Tab-separated table of C-alpha atoms and ligand atoms in Angstrom:
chain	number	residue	atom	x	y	z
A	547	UNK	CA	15.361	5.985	-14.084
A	548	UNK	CA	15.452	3.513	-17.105
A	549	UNK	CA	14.822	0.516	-14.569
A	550	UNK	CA	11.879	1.860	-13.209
A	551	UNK	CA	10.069	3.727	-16.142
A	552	UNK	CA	7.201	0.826	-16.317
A	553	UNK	CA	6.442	1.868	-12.820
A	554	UNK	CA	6.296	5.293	-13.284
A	555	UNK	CA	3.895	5.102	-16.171
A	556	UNK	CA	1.966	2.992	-14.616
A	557	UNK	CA	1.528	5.166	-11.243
A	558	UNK	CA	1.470	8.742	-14.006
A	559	UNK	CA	-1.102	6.745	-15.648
A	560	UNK	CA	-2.876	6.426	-12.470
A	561	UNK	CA	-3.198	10.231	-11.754
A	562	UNK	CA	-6.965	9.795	-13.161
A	563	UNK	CA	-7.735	6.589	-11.383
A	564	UNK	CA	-9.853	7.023	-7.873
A	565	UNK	CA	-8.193	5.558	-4.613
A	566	UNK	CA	-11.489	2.908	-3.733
A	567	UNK	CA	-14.233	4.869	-2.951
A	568	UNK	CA	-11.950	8.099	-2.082
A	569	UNK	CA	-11.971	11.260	-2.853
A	570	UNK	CA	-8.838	11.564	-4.375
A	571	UNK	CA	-6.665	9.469	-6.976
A	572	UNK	CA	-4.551	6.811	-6.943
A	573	UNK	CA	-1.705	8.497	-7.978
A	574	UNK	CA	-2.241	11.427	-5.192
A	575	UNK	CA	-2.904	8.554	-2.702
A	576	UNK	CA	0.357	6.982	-3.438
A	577	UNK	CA	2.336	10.466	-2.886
A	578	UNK	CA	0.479	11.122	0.215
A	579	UNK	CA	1.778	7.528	1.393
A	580	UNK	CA	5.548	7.709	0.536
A	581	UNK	CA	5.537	11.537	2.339
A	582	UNK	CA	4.267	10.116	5.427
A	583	UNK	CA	6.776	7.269	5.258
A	584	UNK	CA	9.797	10.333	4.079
A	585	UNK	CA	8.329	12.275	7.315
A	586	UNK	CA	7.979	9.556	9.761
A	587	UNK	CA	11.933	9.265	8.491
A	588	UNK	CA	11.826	5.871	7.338
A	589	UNK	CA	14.743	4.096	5.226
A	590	UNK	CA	14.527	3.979	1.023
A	591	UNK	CA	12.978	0.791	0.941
A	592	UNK	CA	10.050	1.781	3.490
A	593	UNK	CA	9.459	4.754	1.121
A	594	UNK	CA	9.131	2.968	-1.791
A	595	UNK	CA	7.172	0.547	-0.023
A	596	UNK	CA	4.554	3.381	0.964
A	597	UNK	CA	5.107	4.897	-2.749
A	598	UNK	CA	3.917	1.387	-4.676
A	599	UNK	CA	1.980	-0.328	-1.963
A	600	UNK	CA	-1.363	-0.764	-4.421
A	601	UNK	CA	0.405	-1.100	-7.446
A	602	UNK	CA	-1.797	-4.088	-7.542
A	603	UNK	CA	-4.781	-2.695	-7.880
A	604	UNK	CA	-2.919	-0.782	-11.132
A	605	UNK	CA	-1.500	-3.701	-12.907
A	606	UNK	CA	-4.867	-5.698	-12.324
A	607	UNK	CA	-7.297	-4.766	-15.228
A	608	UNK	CA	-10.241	-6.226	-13.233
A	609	UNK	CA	-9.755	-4.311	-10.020
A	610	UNK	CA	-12.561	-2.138	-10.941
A	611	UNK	CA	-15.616	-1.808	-8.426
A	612	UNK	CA	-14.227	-5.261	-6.872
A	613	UNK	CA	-14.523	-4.835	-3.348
A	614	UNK	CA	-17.676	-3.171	-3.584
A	615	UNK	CA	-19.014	-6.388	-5.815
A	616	UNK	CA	-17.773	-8.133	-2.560
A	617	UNK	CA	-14.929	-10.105	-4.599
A	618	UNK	CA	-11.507	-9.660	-2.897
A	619	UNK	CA	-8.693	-9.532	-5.959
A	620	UNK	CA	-5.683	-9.918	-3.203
A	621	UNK	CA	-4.338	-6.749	-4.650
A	622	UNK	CA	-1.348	-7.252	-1.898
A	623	UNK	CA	-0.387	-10.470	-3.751
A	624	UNK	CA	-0.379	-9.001	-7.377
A	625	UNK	CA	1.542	-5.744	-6.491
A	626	UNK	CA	4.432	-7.637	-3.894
A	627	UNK	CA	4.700	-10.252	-7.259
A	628	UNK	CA	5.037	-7.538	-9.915
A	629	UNK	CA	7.693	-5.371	-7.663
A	630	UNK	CA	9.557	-8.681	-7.186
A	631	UNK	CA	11.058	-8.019	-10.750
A	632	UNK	CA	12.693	-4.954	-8.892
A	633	UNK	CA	13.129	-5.148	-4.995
A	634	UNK	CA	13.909	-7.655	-2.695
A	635	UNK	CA	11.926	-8.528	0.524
A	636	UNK	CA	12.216	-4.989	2.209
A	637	UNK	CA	9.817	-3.722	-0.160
A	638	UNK	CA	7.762	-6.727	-1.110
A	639	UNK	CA	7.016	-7.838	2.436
A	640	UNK	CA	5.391	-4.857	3.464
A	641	UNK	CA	3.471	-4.247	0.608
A	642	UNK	CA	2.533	-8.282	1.096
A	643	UNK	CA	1.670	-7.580	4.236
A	644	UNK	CA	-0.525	-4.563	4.145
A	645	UNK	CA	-3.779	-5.807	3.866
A	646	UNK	CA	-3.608	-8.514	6.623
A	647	UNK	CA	-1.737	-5.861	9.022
A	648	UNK	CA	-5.594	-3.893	8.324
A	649	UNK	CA	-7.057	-7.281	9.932
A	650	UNK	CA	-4.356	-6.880	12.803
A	651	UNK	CA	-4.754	-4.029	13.699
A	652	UNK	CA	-8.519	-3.923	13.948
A	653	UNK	CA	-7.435	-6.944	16.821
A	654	UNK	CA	-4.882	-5.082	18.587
A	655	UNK	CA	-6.319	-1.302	19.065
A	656	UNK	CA	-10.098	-1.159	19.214
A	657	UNK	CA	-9.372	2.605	18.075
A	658	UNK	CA	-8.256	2.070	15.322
A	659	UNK	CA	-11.349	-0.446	14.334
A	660	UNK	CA	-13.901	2.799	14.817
A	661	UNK	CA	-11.556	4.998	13.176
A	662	UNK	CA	-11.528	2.966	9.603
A	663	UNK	CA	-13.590	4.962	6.863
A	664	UNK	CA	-16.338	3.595	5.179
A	665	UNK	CA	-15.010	2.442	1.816
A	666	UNK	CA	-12.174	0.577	4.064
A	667	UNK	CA	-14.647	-1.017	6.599
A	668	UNK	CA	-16.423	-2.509	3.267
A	669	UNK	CA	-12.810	-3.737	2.033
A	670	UNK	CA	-12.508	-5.360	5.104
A	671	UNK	CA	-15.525	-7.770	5.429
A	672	UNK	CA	-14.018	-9.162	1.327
A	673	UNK	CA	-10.827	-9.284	3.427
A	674	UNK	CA	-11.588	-11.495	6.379
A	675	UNK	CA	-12.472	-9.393	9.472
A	676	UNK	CA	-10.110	-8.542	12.434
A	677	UNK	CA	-7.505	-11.164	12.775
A	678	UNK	CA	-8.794	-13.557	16.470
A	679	UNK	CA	-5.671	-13.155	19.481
A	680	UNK	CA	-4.260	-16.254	17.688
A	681	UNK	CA	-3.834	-14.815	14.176
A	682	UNK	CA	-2.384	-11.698	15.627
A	683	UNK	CA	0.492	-13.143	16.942
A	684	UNK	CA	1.383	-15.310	14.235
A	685	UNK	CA	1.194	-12.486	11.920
A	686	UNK	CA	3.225	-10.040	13.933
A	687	UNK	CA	5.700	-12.538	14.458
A	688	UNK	CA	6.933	-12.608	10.289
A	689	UNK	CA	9.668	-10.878	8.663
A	690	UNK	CA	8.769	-6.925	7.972
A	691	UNK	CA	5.327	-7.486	9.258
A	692	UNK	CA	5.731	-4.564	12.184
A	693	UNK	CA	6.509	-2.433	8.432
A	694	UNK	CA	3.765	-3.770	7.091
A	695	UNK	CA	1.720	-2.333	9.870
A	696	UNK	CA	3.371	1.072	9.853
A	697	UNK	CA	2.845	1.172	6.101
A	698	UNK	CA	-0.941	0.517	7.202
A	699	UNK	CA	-1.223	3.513	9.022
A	700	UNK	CA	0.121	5.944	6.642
A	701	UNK	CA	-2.681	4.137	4.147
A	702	UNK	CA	-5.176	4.826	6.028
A	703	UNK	CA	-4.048	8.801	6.909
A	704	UNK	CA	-3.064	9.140	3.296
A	705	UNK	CA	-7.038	9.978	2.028
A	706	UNK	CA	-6.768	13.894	2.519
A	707	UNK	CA	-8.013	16.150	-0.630
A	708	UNK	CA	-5.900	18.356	-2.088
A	709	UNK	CA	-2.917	17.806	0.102
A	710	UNK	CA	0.040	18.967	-1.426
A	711	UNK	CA	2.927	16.114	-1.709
A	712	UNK	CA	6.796	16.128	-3.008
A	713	UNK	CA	6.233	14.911	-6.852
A	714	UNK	CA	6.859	11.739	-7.948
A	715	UNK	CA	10.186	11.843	-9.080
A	716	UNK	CA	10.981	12.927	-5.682
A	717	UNK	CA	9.998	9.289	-4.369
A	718	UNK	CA	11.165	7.539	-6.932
A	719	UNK	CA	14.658	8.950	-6.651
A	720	UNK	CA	14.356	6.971	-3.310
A	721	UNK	CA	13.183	3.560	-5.309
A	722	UNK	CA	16.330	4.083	-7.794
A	723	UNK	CA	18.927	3.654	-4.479
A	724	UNK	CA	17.528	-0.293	-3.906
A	725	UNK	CA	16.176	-1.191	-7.286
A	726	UNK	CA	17.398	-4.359	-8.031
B	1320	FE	FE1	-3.660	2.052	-0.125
């Protein structure tokens, strides 16, 4: 666990941070994640992936009230370039990849457009919009991006109150198989 300890203080230290404008914290939101990823039974890496997916938004001291403030702080870039220090591409693509798989996936499935809660329809005006026909296939078309897009889903679905989740050093035991 000596590898990863500055990632698990940072995500303990995010059990009193809120997830956006959620209900619940970061820390619960990242747990909900990686148990969606462990149930949909996804490989180590995707788990992980779904475990530190906003660890951007953790490591960036001005993430604060940015979206809402309009100002997009590319969380996806910051948290894929910190975990670089520990995974390879399996990990970092997704997480990469998350925010821009939001923007495809308002293209590809109108459903899933209506279905977006408020704090993420806000998130996604900073981000861009829906991707045009155009975008969507490029973006599709890149390594891990069909991950990136799973990952999406359990992002969105991971929001839920009071849900009870595996612990953390559950997850991480997952992390410590691929760390680098
Ligand atoms: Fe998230």
């Amino acid at each position: 666990m000596d590898r990863l300890s500055p990632i698990k203080e940072i995500l303990e230290r995010s059990g009193d941070a809120r997830y956006g404008g959620e209900k619940i914290s970061q820390l619960q939101h990242a747990l909900q994640c990686a148990a969606l990823a462990e149930d949909a039974g996804c490989d180590a890496a995707l788990i992980t992936a779904a475990l530190l997916h906003d660890i951007g938004h953790l490591v960036d001291q001005h993430a604060e009230g940015a979206a809402a403030a309009g100002v997009d702080r590319r969380h996806e870039d910051i948290g894929s370039g910190y975990l670089a220090k520990f995974f390879g591409p399996e990990v970092t693509l997704p997480v990469k990849l998350h925010v821009p798989a939001k923007r495809y996936l308002c293209a590809v499935d109108a459903a899933y457009l209506s279905g977006l809660s408020a704090a993420s329809v806000t998130s996604l005006k900073v981000q861009g919009g829906p991707f045009s026909e155009e975008e969507a296939a490029h973006f599709i078309a890149q390594p891990h991006a069909a991950d990136a897009v799973r990952l999406r889903r359990w992002d969105d679905l991971g929001k839920t109150p009071n849900k009870s989740t595996p612990g953390l050093d559950h997850f991480l035991g997952y992390a410590e198989t691929i760390v680098q």
